Amino acid sequence: MNLDVFTLAALVDQLLDTVVGGRVQDTLLVDEWGIGLEIYANRTRHYLYASADNQTPRVHLVSDKLRRGVTKPTPLGLLLRRHVEGALVLHVSQPAWDRILHLELSHPETGVSLLIIEPMPRRANILLVQAGIILDCARRVGADDNRYRVSLPNQPYIPPPPQTGKLDPFTITREALIGAFAQNDDPKRKAAQVLSARVLGMSPLLASEVVHRTGLNVNAKADDADPDAIYAALVETVAPLKRREWQPGVIARAGLAEGFSVYPITHREGWQPATSISVAMETFYTTPTGEEAYTAAKQRARGELAESKAKLEAKLASLRRSLTDESERDDLRQSGELILAYQYTLEAGQTELRAQYDADAPELVISIDPTMTPLENAQRYFDRYNRAKRALDDVPRLIEETAGELAYLDQLATDLDLAANWVEIDEVQQTLQAKGYWRGKPAARIAGGSKTGPLRVVSRDGFVIWVGRNSRQNETVTFDKGSPIDTWLHARGVAGAHVIIKQDGRANPEDVILLAASLAAHYSASKTEASVIVDVTERRHVRKIKGAAAGMVTYRNETTRTVAPRDERALRDEGLLA
């Protein structure tokens, strides 16, 4: 679930009413990417939380006192103490049509500064800026990562590039919207996608709501939509937003919040109003809470996985038994031959023949159809024998396919275990549905959800490492991010991450291989083990399995490393990552 332009605008209004004029009494590092401000205003303590986590970036007020979760101070944390603690909140603003929050602060010793919060997925950041120069930021971005926007200390702050070619939803005309739909040349494109691409502030959630209010399914194709109806629904939907008449709420089902908005949602079940946008966001991001924050959300997917695995395991066992149990097929052939051998001894109306095929073999009891001739009875047994024999020819292929399906379900189960947010849980649910492993009513997509990207880390020596944290990301890491000469790693014998060490002309030091192996071990089904064997080979030795699902590969020429699983946070704390 992403913060859209209108959600942030509603938050700005809330902060203008609550914290402007107040004093920042405390700053703290809540977690790796999150900061907290305790602001005393209007005789009340308010707690503002902001996170630059690329997967779940956000900013909102919270109801409970924030706790310090990072004991070791960071450069940004030290600067916040100097420039923000004790400062007055002068103003809160949002650049037009941007998902950016400006907190203007005045400190009695260090003067005026801006705390800029950019809660945008995959490029989230928190920056402390004074006189247009960045003092420091949560996520440092150099020219190698972004030529347009360098986010480094002592560099000028450059805002994101302006959005061009998009229509203003508050002043849009019917003709302009009709023209936007007329320019669509992709017959597969959805009407909601056209709105998101061509209209400012039109998030996927808001675009789906507009389409739904025309009476169409939210997944309706653009070519099937009536632009006049879309225009009328658009004007109706954004009218209260233009007047800044916010109607915050959450989308909740079975006690779990699946999304939030500042306008009523009619195309999803379970939308209910909230007292403020911060309350709605806090409900979404903290329900449930703790280390097992998403256990309840994962429960149904776990059940679907377990049932599908049980069926496939039973099928695989049956197929394997059929390879070794040839007696039934031999009985069919022998029965046909014995009927032919004894055909002249059979009497009219006889329903059974008892005879030995071999002298030392047990007697066979052969059913006879009295309405058929002996020759026809024999032919019936030969036909059944031939069908059984032909079926046996397909068994090895079916065993291989079934084993591949089981391996893919194991990978999805690991994907679910590693899922750390709503979007990643949703990816597993949607994959299960697409592959036919989901029974009953389909699970609705997470509102506003987008696909997650693989993890990118850099060693202290400058080696870039990519980590796939689910099957789709594994496909991307291995075959899009990886080149044939890169080093490829995977935990041996279990489902888990594909890891790539990019080749930049230097030989990979052993400590970098061990670092990457630790990540491969952590993002695998063996993450709770004390030590894990990890296979290491060159990417050129990795091949897709023909006809298999995304991320399913074979590989050869591997060596192994035995490592303890460690995530990127632990490695960063040890100084092994930049």
Coordinates of C-alpha atoms in Angstrom, one line a residue:
M1 CA 0.0 0.0 0.0
N2 CA 1.6 3.3 -1.1
L3 CA 1.1 6.8 0.1
D4 CA -0.5 8.7 -2.8
V5 CA -0.6 12.5 -3.3
F6 CA -4.0 13.0 -1.7
T7 CA -3.1 10.9 1.3
L8 CA -0.1 13.0 1.9
A9 CA -2.2 16.2 1.4
A10 CA -4.6 15.1 4.1
L11 CA -1.6 14.4 6.4
V12 CA -0.3 17.9 5.7
D13 CA -3.6 19.3 6.8
Q14 CA -3.6 17.2 9.9
L15 CA 0.0 18.3 10.8
L16 CA -0.9 21.9 10.2
D17 CA -3.7 21.6 12.8
T18 CA -1.7 19.7 15.4
V19 CA 2.1 20.3 15.4
V20 CA 2.8 23.7 13.7
G21 CA 3.9 26.1 16.4
G22 CA 5.1 23.2 18.6
R23 CA 8.6 22.4 19.7
V24 CA 10.5 19.2 18.9
Q25 CA 11.4 17.8 22.3
D26 CA 13.2 14.6 21.2
T27 CA 14.5 12.9 18.1
L28 CA 15.2 9.2 17.9
L29 CA 16.2 6.4 15.5
V30 CA 13.2 4.0 15.7
D31 CA 14.7 1.4 13.3
E32 CA 17.1 1.1 10.5
W33 CA 15.2 3.4 8.2
G34 CA 12.8 5.1 10.5
I35 CA 13.1 8.2 12.7
G36 CA 10.7 9.6 15.3
L37 CA 10.0 13.2 16.5
E38 CA 8.3 14.0 19.8
I39 CA 6.6 17.3 19.3
Y40 CA 4.9 19.3 22.1
A41 CA 2.2 21.5 20.7
N42 CA -1.1 22.8 22.0
R43 CA -0.4 21.2 25.4
T44 CA -0.2 17.8 23.9
R45 CA 2.7 15.5 22.9
H46 CA 2.5 14.3 19.4
Y47 CA 4.7 11.5 18.0
L48 CA 5.6 11.7 14.3
Y49 CA 7.1 8.6 12.6
A50 CA 8.8 8.7 9.2
S51 CA 10.4 5.7 7.4
A52 CA 12.7 5.5 4.4
D53 CA 12.2 1.8 4.0
N54 CA 12.0 1.1 0.3
Q55 CA 9.3 -1.5 0.7
T56 CA 7.0 0.3 3.2
P57 CA 7.9 4.0 3.2
R58 CA 5.6 6.2 5.2
V59 CA 5.1 9.2 7.5
H60 CA 2.3 9.7 10.0
L61 CA 1.4 10.4 13.6
V62 CA 1.3 7.5 16.0
S63 CA -0.8 7.1 19.1
D64 CA 1.9 5.7 21.4
K65 CA 5.3 7.0 22.5
L66 CA 8.0 6.0 20.1
R67 CA 10.9 3.9 21.3
R68 CA 14.5 4.1 20.3
G69 CA 15.3 0.9 18.3
V70 CA 18.8 1.8 17.1
T71 CA 21.4 2.2 19.8
K72 CA 24.4 3.1 17.7
P73 CA 24.0 6.7 16.5
T74 CA 24.1 7.4 12.8
P75 CA 25.4 10.6 11.1
L76 CA 21.8 11.6 10.3
G77 CA 20.7 10.8 13.8
L78 CA 23.5 13.1 15.3
L79 CA 22.5 15.9 13.0
L80 CA 18.8 15.6 13.9
R81 CA 19.8 16.0 17.6
R82 CA 21.7 19.2 16.7
H83 CA 19.4 20.8 14.2
V84 CA 15.9 19.4 15.1
E85 CA 15.8 18.8 18.8
G86 CA 14.6 22.0 20.4
A87 CA 13.4 23.4 17.1
L88 CA 10.1 25.1 16.5
V89 CA 7.9 23.6 13.7
L90 CA 7.3 26.7 11.5
H91 CA 5.3 25.1 8.7
V92 CA 4.4 21.8 7.0
S93 CA 3.9 21.7 3.2
Q94 CA 3.8 19.5 0.1
P95 CA 5.2 20.4 -3.3
A96 CA 2.4 20.4 -5.9
W97 CA 1.5 16.8 -7.1
D98 CA 4.5 15.3 -5.3
R99 CA 4.6 12.6 -2.7
I100 CA 7.0 14.7 -0.5
L101 CA 6.6 16.3 2.9
H102 CA 8.5 19.4 4.0
L103 CA 8.8 20.1 7.7
E104 CA 10.2 23.6 8.2
L105 CA 12.1 24.0 11.5
S106 CA 13.7 26.8 13.4
H107 CA 16.4 26.0 15.9
P108 CA 17.6 28.7 18.3
E109 CA 21.3 27.8 17.7
T110 CA 21.5 26.4 14.2
G111 CA 18.8 28.4 12.4
V112 CA 16.1 27.3 9.9
S113 CA 16.3 23.9 8.2
L114 CA 14.0 21.6 6.2
L115 CA 13.4 18.0 7.1
I116 CA 12.3 16.5 3.8
I117 CA 10.5 13.2 3.8
E118 CA 10.1 11.3 0.5
P119 CA 7.9 8.2 1.2
M120 CA 8.1 6.8 -2.3
P121 CA 8.6 3.0 -2.9
R122 CA 12.0 1.9 -4.1
R123 CA 13.5 5.4 -3.7
A124 CA 12.4 6.5 -0.3
N125 CA 14.5 9.0 1.7
I126 CA 14.7 11.3 4.6
L127 CA 16.9 14.4 4.1
L128 CA 18.0 17.2 6.4
V129 CA 18.5 20.3 4.3
Q130 CA 19.8 23.8 5.2
A131 CA 20.0 26.7 2.8
G132 CA 19.4 24.3 -0.1
I133 CA 22.4 22.0 0.9
I134 CA 22.0 18.5 2.1
L135 CA 23.4 18.1 5.6
D136 CA 22.8 14.3 5.5
C137 CA 20.1 11.8 4.6
A138 CA 18.9 8.3 5.5
R139 CA 19.7 6.9 2.1
R140 CA 22.8 8.2 0.3
V141 CA 22.5 8.1 -3.4
G142 CA 25.6 8.8 -5.6
A143 CA 25.9 9.7 -9.3
D144 CA 26.4 6.0 -10.2
D145 CA 22.9 5.2 -8.9
N146 CA 21.1 8.4 -10.0
R147 CA 22.7 10.9 -12.3
Y148 CA 19.9 13.4 -12.1
R149 CA 19.5 13.4 -8.3
V150 CA 22.6 13.0 -6.1
S151 CA 21.6 12.8 -2.4
L152 CA 24.8 13.1 -0.5
P153 CA 26.1 15.4 2.3
N154 CA 27.2 18.9 1.2
Q155 CA 25.5 18.5 -2.2
P156 CA 22.6 20.7 -3.3
Y157 CA 19.1 19.2 -2.7
I158 CA 17.5 18.5 -6.1
P159 CA 13.8 17.7 -6.0
P160 CA 12.4 14.8 -8.1
P161 CA 11.9 15.7 -11.8
P162 CA 8.5 17.3 -12.4
Q163 CA 5.8 15.2 -13.9
T164 CA 5.1 16.4 -17.5
G165 CA 2.4 15.5 -20.0
K166 CA -0.2 14.7 -17.3
L167 CA -3.6 16.2 -16.9
D168 CA -4.7 18.1 -13.8
P169 CA -7.7 16.2 -12.3
F170 CA -9.1 19.5 -10.9
T171 CA -9.2 21.3 -14.2
I172 CA -9.4 18.4 -16.7
T173 CA -11.9 18.8 -19.6
R174 CA -14.0 16.1 -21.1
E175 CA -12.2 16.6 -24.4
A176 CA -8.8 16.2 -22.8
L177 CA -9.8 12.9 -21.1
I178 CA -11.4 11.6 -24.3
G179 CA -8.1 12.4 -26.1
A180 CA -6.1 10.5 -23.5
F181 CA -8.1 7.4 -24.1
A182 CA -8.1 7.9 -27.9
Q183 CA -4.2 7.9 -27.8
N184 CA -4.1 4.5 -26.1
D185 CA -2.8 2.0 -28.7
D186 CA -2.5 -1.1 -26.4
P187 CA -5.7 -3.2 -26.6
K188 CA -4.6 -5.0 -23.4
R189 CA -4.3 -1.8 -21.4
K190 CA -6.8 -1.3 -18.6
A191 CA -8.9 1.8 -18.2
A192 CA -7.4 2.3 -14.7
Q193 CA -3.9 2.2 -16.1
V194 CA -4.7 4.9 -18.6
L195 CA -5.9 7.1 -15.8
S196 CA -2.9 6.4 -13.7
A197 CA -0.5 7.2 -16.6
R198 CA -2.3 10.3 -17.8
V199 CA -3.8 12.1 -14.8
L200 CA -1.9 13.7 -11.9
G201 CA -2.3 12.2 -8.5
M202 CA -4.2 9.2 -9.9
S203 CA -2.9 6.2 -7.9
P204 CA -3.9 2.7 -8.9
L205 CA -6.4 2.6 -6.0
L206 CA -8.0 5.9 -6.9
A207 CA -8.0 5.0 -10.7
S208 CA -9.8 1.7 -9.9
E209 CA -12.3 3.6 -7.8
V210 CA -13.1 5.9 -10.7
V211 CA -13.6 3.0 -13.1
H212 CA -15.8 1.2 -10.7
R213 CA -18.1 4.2 -10.3
T214 CA -18.9 4.0 -14.0
G215 CA -20.3 0.5 -13.4
L216 CA -17.4 -1.3 -15.0
N217 CA -15.2 -4.0 -13.5
V218 CA -12.0 -2.4 -12.1
N219 CA -10.0 -4.5 -14.6
A220 CA -12.0 -3.4 -17.6
K221 CA -9.9 -2.7 -20.7
A222 CA -9.5 0.9 -21.8
D223 CA -11.2 0.1 -25.2
D224 CA -14.3 -1.1 -23.3
A225 CA -14.6 2.1 -21.3
D226 CA -16.9 5.0 -22.1
P227 CA -14.7 8.1 -21.7
D228 CA -17.7 10.3 -21.0
A229 CA -18.7 8.0 -18.1
I230 CA -15.1 8.0 -16.9
Y231 CA -15.0 11.8 -17.0
A232 CA -18.2 12.1 -15.0
A233 CA -17.0 9.6 -12.4
L234 CA -13.6 11.3 -12.2
V235 CA -15.2 14.7 -11.6
E236 CA -17.5 13.2 -8.9
T237 CA -14.6 11.4 -7.2
V238 CA -12.1 14.2 -7.0
A239 CA -14.6 17.0 -6.2
P240 CA -14.2 16.6 -2.4
L241 CA -10.5 16.1 -2.8
K242 CA -10.3 19.5 -4.6
R243 CA -12.1 21.1 -1.6
R244 CA -9.7 19.2 0.7
E245 CA -12.7 17.5 2.3
W246 CA -10.9 14.3 3.4
Q247 CA -12.7 11.2 4.3
P248 CA -10.0 8.9 5.8
G249 CA -10.7 5.2 6.2
V250 CA -9.3 1.7 6.1
I251 CA -10.1 -1.4 4.1
A252 CA -10.4 -4.1 6.7
R253 CA -11.5 -7.7 6.6
A254 CA -11.4 -10.4 9.3
G255 CA -9.7 -7.9 11.6
L256 CA -6.9 -7.2 9.2
A257 CA -6.4 -3.8 7.5
E258 CA -5.6 -4.2 3.8
G259 CA -5.4 -0.6 2.7
F260 CA -6.2 3.0 3.5
S261 CA -7.5 6.1 1.7
V262 CA -8.8 9.6 2.1
Y263 CA -11.9 8.9 0.1
P264 CA -14.6 6.2 0.3
I265 CA -13.7 3.0 -1.4
T266 CA -16.7 1.3 -3.1
H267 CA -14.9 -1.3 -5.2
R268 CA -13.4 -3.2 -2.3
E269 CA -15.2 -4.9 0.6
G270 CA -14.7 -3.7 4.2
W271 CA -14.0 0.0 3.8
Q272 CA -14.7 1.8 7.0
P273 CA -14.1 5.4 8.1
A274 CA -11.3 6.4 10.5
T275 CA -11.0 9.5 12.7
S276 CA -7.9 10.8 10.8
I277 CA -5.5 9.7 8.1
S278 CA -2.8 9.0 10.7
V279 CA -5.2 6.6 12.5
A280 CA -6.0 4.9 9.2
M281 CA -2.3 4.5 8.3
E282 CA -1.3 3.4 11.8
T283 CA -4.1 0.8 11.7
F284 CA -2.8 -0.5 8.3
Y285 CA 0.9 -0.5 9.2
T286 CA 0.5 -1.9 12.8
T287 CA -2.2 -4.5 12.5
P288 CA -1.1 -7.0 13.7
T289 CA 2.1 -5.9 15.5
G290 CA 5.4 -7.4 16.6
E291 CA 7.8 -9.8 15.0
E292 CA 5.0 -12.0 13.7
A293 CA 3.2 -8.9 12.2
Y294 CA 1.8 -10.7 9.2
T295 CA 1.1 -14.2 10.6
A296 CA -2.6 -13.7 10.4
A297 CA -2.4 -12.4 6.9
K298 CA -0.3 -15.4 5.8
Q299 CA -2.6 -18.0 7.4
R300 CA -4.9 -18.7 4.5
A301 CA -2.1 -18.9 2.0
R302 CA -0.3 -21.4 4.3
G303 CA -3.4 -23.5 4.3
E304 CA -3.7 -23.4 0.5
L305 CA -0.1 -24.4 0.2
A306 CA -0.3 -27.3 2.6
E307 CA -3.4 -28.7 0.9
S308 CA -1.9 -28.4 -2.6
K309 CA 1.3 -30.0 -1.4
A310 CA -0.5 -32.9 0.2
K311 CA -2.4 -33.6 -3.0
L312 CA 0.8 -33.5 -5.1
E313 CA 2.7 -35.7 -2.7
A314 CA -0.1 -38.3 -2.9
K315 CA 0.0 -38.1 -6.7
L316 CA 3.8 -38.5 -6.7
A317 CA 3.7 -41.5 -4.4
S318 CA 1.1 -43.1 -6.6
L319 CA 3.1 -42.5 -9.8
R320 CA 6.2 -43.9 -8.2
R321 CA 4.4 -47.0 -7.1
S322 CA 3.1 -47.5 -10.6
L323 CA 6.7 -47.8 -11.9
T324 CA 7.5 -50.7 -9.6
D325 CA 4.2 -52.6 -9.5
E326 CA 4.1 -54.5 -12.8
S327 CA 2.1 -57.5 -11.5
E328 CA -1.3 -56.0 -12.3
R329 CA -0.3 -55.3 -15.9
D330 CA 1.2 -58.8 -16.3
D331 CA -2.0 -60.3 -14.9
L332 CA -4.0 -58.6 -17.7
R333 CA -1.7 -59.9 -20.4
Q334 CA -1.6 -63.4 -18.9
S335 CA -5.4 -63.4 -18.5
G336 CA -5.8 -62.7 -22.2
E337 CA -3.4 -65.4 -23.2
L338 CA -5.0 -68.0 -20.9
I339 CA -8.4 -67.3 -22.3
L340 CA -7.1 -67.9 -25.8
A341 CA -5.4 -71.1 -24.6
Y342 CA -8.5 -72.4 -22.9
Q343 CA -11.1 -71.0 -25.3
Y344 CA -12.3 -74.4 -26.5
T345 CA -12.9 -75.6 -22.9
L346 CA -15.1 -72.7 -22.0
E347 CA -18.8 -73.5 -21.6
A348 CA -21.8 -71.3 -22.4
G349 CA -22.6 -69.0 -19.6
Q350 CA -19.3 -69.5 -17.8
T351 CA -18.3 -66.4 -15.8
E352 CA -14.9 -67.4 -14.4
L353 CA -11.7 -69.2 -15.6
R354 CA -9.2 -70.6 -13.1
A355 CA -5.8 -71.5 -14.6
Q356 CA -2.0 -71.3 -14.0
Y357 CA 0.2 -69.3 -16.4
D358 CA 3.4 -70.9 -15.1
A359 CA 3.6 -74.2 -13.3
D360 CA 5.1 -72.7 -10.2
A361 CA 2.9 -69.6 -10.3
P362 CA -0.3 -69.2 -8.3
E363 CA -3.6 -69.9 -10.0
L364 CA -5.2 -66.9 -11.7
V365 CA -9.0 -66.3 -11.3
I366 CA -10.1 -64.6 -14.6
S367 CA -13.5 -63.0 -14.9
I368 CA -15.4 -64.0 -18.1
D369 CA -18.2 -62.0 -19.7
P370 CA -20.7 -64.7 -20.8
T371 CA -22.2 -62.3 -23.4
M372 CA -18.9 -62.2 -25.3
T373 CA -17.0 -64.8 -27.2
P374 CA -13.8 -66.1 -25.8
L375 CA -11.9 -64.2 -28.5
E376 CA -13.7 -61.0 -27.5
N377 CA -13.0 -61.6 -23.8
A378 CA -9.3 -62.1 -24.6
Q379 CA -9.1 -59.0 -26.7
R380 CA -10.7 -57.0 -23.8
Y381 CA -7.8 -58.0 -21.5
F382 CA -5.2 -57.2 -24.2
D383 CA -6.7 -53.8 -24.7
R384 CA -6.6 -53.1 -21.0
Y385 CA -3.0 -54.3 -20.9
N386 CA -2.0 -52.0 -23.8
R387 CA -3.7 -49.0 -22.2
A388 CA -1.8 -49.7 -18.9
K389 CA 1.4 -50.1 -20.8
R390 CA 1.0 -46.8 -22.7
A391 CA 0.1 -45.1 -19.5
L392 CA 3.4 -46.4 -18.0
D393 CA 5.3 -44.7 -20.7
D394 CA 4.1 -41.3 -19.5
V395 CA 4.9 -42.0 -15.8
P396 CA 8.5 -40.7 -15.8
R397 CA 7.4 -37.5 -17.4
L398 CA 4.5 -37.1 -15.0
I399 CA 6.8 -37.8 -12.0
E400 CA 9.2 -35.1 -13.2
E401 CA 6.4 -32.6 -13.7
T402 CA 4.9 -33.4 -10.3
A403 CA 8.2 -33.2 -8.5
G404 CA 8.8 -29.8 -10.2
E405 CA 5.4 -28.6 -9.0
L406 CA 6.2 -29.6 -5.4
A407 CA 9.6 -27.8 -5.6
Y408 CA 7.8 -24.7 -6.8
L409 CA 5.3 -24.9 -3.9
D410 CA 8.3 -25.3 -1.5
Q411 CA 9.7 -22.1 -3.0
L412 CA 6.3 -20.3 -2.6
A413 CA 6.2 -21.5 1.0
T414 CA 9.6 -20.0 1.6
D415 CA 8.5 -16.8 -0.2
L416 CA 5.6 -16.6 2.2
D417 CA 7.9 -17.2 5.2
L418 CA 10.2 -14.4 4.1
A419 CA 7.4 -12.0 3.1
A420 CA 7.9 -8.9 5.2
N421 CA 5.1 -6.7 4.1
W422 CA 1.6 -6.8 2.5
V423 CA 2.8 -6.6 -1.0
E424 CA 5.0 -9.6 -0.7
I425 CA 2.2 -11.6 0.9
D426 CA -0.1 -10.5 -1.9
E427 CA 2.4 -11.7 -4.5
V428 CA 2.3 -15.3 -3.1
Q429 CA -1.5 -15.2 -2.9
Q430 CA -1.9 -14.0 -6.5
T431 CA 0.6 -16.6 -7.7
L432 CA -1.3 -19.4 -6.0
Q433 CA -4.5 -18.2 -7.7
A434 CA -2.9 -17.9 -11.1
K435 CA -1.4 -21.4 -10.9
G436 CA -4.7 -22.9 -9.8
Y437 CA -3.7 -23.8 -6.2
W438 CA -6.3 -21.6 -4.6
R439 CA -9.7 -22.9 -3.6
G440 CA -12.9 -20.9 -3.0
K441 CA -13.3 -17.2 -3.3
P442 CA -10.1 -15.5 -4.6
A443 CA -8.1 -13.3 -2.3
A444 CA -8.5 -9.6 -3.3
R445 CA -5.3 -7.8 -4.3
I446 CA -3.7 -5.6 -1.8
A447 CA -5.0 -2.1 -2.5
G448 CA -2.5 0.0 -4.4
G449 CA 0.0 -2.8 -4.1
S450 CA 2.9 -3.0 -6.5
K451 CA 5.5 -5.7 -7.2
T452 CA 8.6 -5.7 -5.0
G453 CA 12.1 -5.6 -6.3
P454 CA 15.1 -7.7 -5.4
L455 CA 17.5 -6.5 -2.6
R456 CA 20.6 -4.7 -3.7
V457 CA 23.5 -4.3 -1.3
V458 CA 27.1 -3.2 -1.7
S459 CA 30.1 -4.8 0.1
R460 CA 32.5 -2.5 1.9
D461 CA 34.9 -3.2 -1.0
G462 CA 32.3 -2.0 -3.6
F463 CA 31.0 -5.3 -4.9
V464 CA 27.4 -5.2 -5.9
I465 CA 25.2 -8.1 -4.7
W466 CA 21.7 -8.8 -5.8
V467 CA 19.3 -11.0 -3.7
G468 CA 16.0 -12.4 -4.9
R469 CA 13.6 -12.8 -2.0
N470 CA 10.8 -14.7 -3.9
S471 CA 10.5 -16.8 -7.0
R472 CA 9.7 -13.8 -9.3
Q473 CA 12.6 -11.8 -7.9
N474 CA 14.9 -14.9 -8.4
E475 CA 14.1 -14.9 -12.1
T476 CA 15.0 -11.2 -12.3
V477 CA 18.2 -11.6 -10.3
T478 CA 19.5 -14.6 -12.3
F479 CA 18.5 -13.7 -15.8
D480 CA 18.1 -9.9 -15.8
K481 CA 20.6 -8.7 -13.2
G482 CA 23.0 -11.5 -13.7
S483 CA 25.4 -11.9 -16.6
P484 CA 27.2 -15.1 -17.6
I485 CA 30.4 -14.2 -15.9
D486 CA 28.8 -13.2 -12.6
T487 CA 29.0 -15.4 -9.5
W488 CA 25.7 -17.2 -8.6
L489 CA 24.8 -18.6 -5.2
H490 CA 21.9 -20.7 -3.7
A491 CA 21.4 -22.6 -0.5
R492 CA 21.8 -26.3 -1.3
G493 CA 18.8 -28.6 -1.4
V494 CA 16.2 -26.1 -0.2
A495 CA 14.0 -23.4 -1.6
G496 CA 15.5 -19.9 -1.3
A497 CA 17.1 -16.9 -2.8
H498 CA 19.1 -16.6 -6.0
V499 CA 22.1 -14.4 -5.2
I500 CA 24.4 -12.7 -7.8
I501 CA 27.8 -11.1 -7.2
K502 CA 28.3 -8.7 -10.1
Q503 CA 31.6 -9.0 -11.9
D504 CA 33.4 -5.7 -12.2
G505 CA 36.7 -6.8 -13.5
R506 CA 38.0 -7.9 -10.1
A507 CA 38.3 -11.4 -8.8
N508 CA 35.7 -12.0 -6.0
P509 CA 37.5 -12.1 -2.7
E510 CA 36.6 -15.0 -0.4
D511 CA 35.1 -12.7 2.2
V512 CA 32.7 -11.3 -0.4
I513 CA 31.6 -14.8 -1.5
L514 CA 31.0 -15.7 2.2
L515 CA 29.1 -12.5 2.7
A516 CA 26.8 -13.3 -0.3
A517 CA 26.5 -16.9 0.9
S518 CA 25.3 -15.7 4.3
L519 CA 22.5 -13.7 2.5
A520 CA 21.6 -16.8 0.4
A521 CA 21.4 -18.8 3.6
H522 CA 19.3 -16.2 5.4
Y523 CA 16.8 -15.9 2.5
S524 CA 16.2 -19.6 2.3
A525 CA 14.1 -22.3 4.0
S526 CA 17.2 -23.0 6.2
K527 CA 17.4 -19.5 7.7
T528 CA 16.9 -20.8 11.2
E529 CA 19.8 -23.4 11.0
A530 CA 23.1 -22.7 12.7
S531 CA 25.0 -23.4 9.5
V532 CA 23.9 -23.8 5.9
I533 CA 25.6 -25.3 2.8
V534 CA 25.5 -22.8 -0.1
D535 CA 26.3 -23.7 -3.7
V536 CA 28.5 -21.3 -5.7
T537 CA 28.9 -21.4 -9.4
E538 CA 29.1 -19.0 -12.4
R539 CA 25.8 -17.7 -13.8
R540 CA 26.6 -19.3 -17.2
H541 CA 26.2 -22.7 -15.6
V542 CA 22.6 -21.9 -14.5
R543 CA 19.7 -22.9 -16.8
K544 CA 16.0 -22.5 -16.6
I545 CA 14.0 -25.7 -16.3
K546 CA 11.9 -26.0 -19.5
G547 CA 8.3 -25.4 -18.9
A548 CA 8.8 -24.8 -15.1
A549 CA 7.6 -21.8 -13.2
A550 CA 9.6 -18.6 -12.7
G551 CA 12.8 -19.0 -10.7
M552 CA 13.1 -22.8 -11.2
V553 CA 16.6 -23.6 -12.4
T554 CA 19.2 -26.3 -12.7
Y555 CA 23.0 -25.7 -12.3
R556 CA 26.3 -27.5 -12.5
N557 CA 30.1 -27.0 -11.8
E558 CA 29.3 -25.7 -8.3
T559 CA 31.5 -25.5 -5.2
T560 CA 30.2 -25.1 -1.7
R561 CA 30.6 -22.8 1.3
T562 CA 29.2 -23.5 4.8
V563 CA 28.0 -20.3 6.5
A564 CA 25.8 -19.0 9.2
P565 CA 22.7 -17.2 7.9
R566 CA 22.8 -13.4 8.3
D567 CA 20.7 -10.7 6.9
E568 CA 21.8 -7.3 5.5
R569 CA 21.2 -5.6 8.8
A570 CA 23.6 -7.9 10.7
L571 CA 26.2 -7.6 7.9
R572 CA 25.9 -3.8 7.9
D573 CA 26.3 -3.7 11.7
E574 CA 29.5 -5.8 11.3
G575 CA 30.8 -3.3 8.8
L576 CA 30.7 -5.7 5.9
L577 CA 28.3 -3.7 3.8
A578 CA 28.7 -0.1 2.7

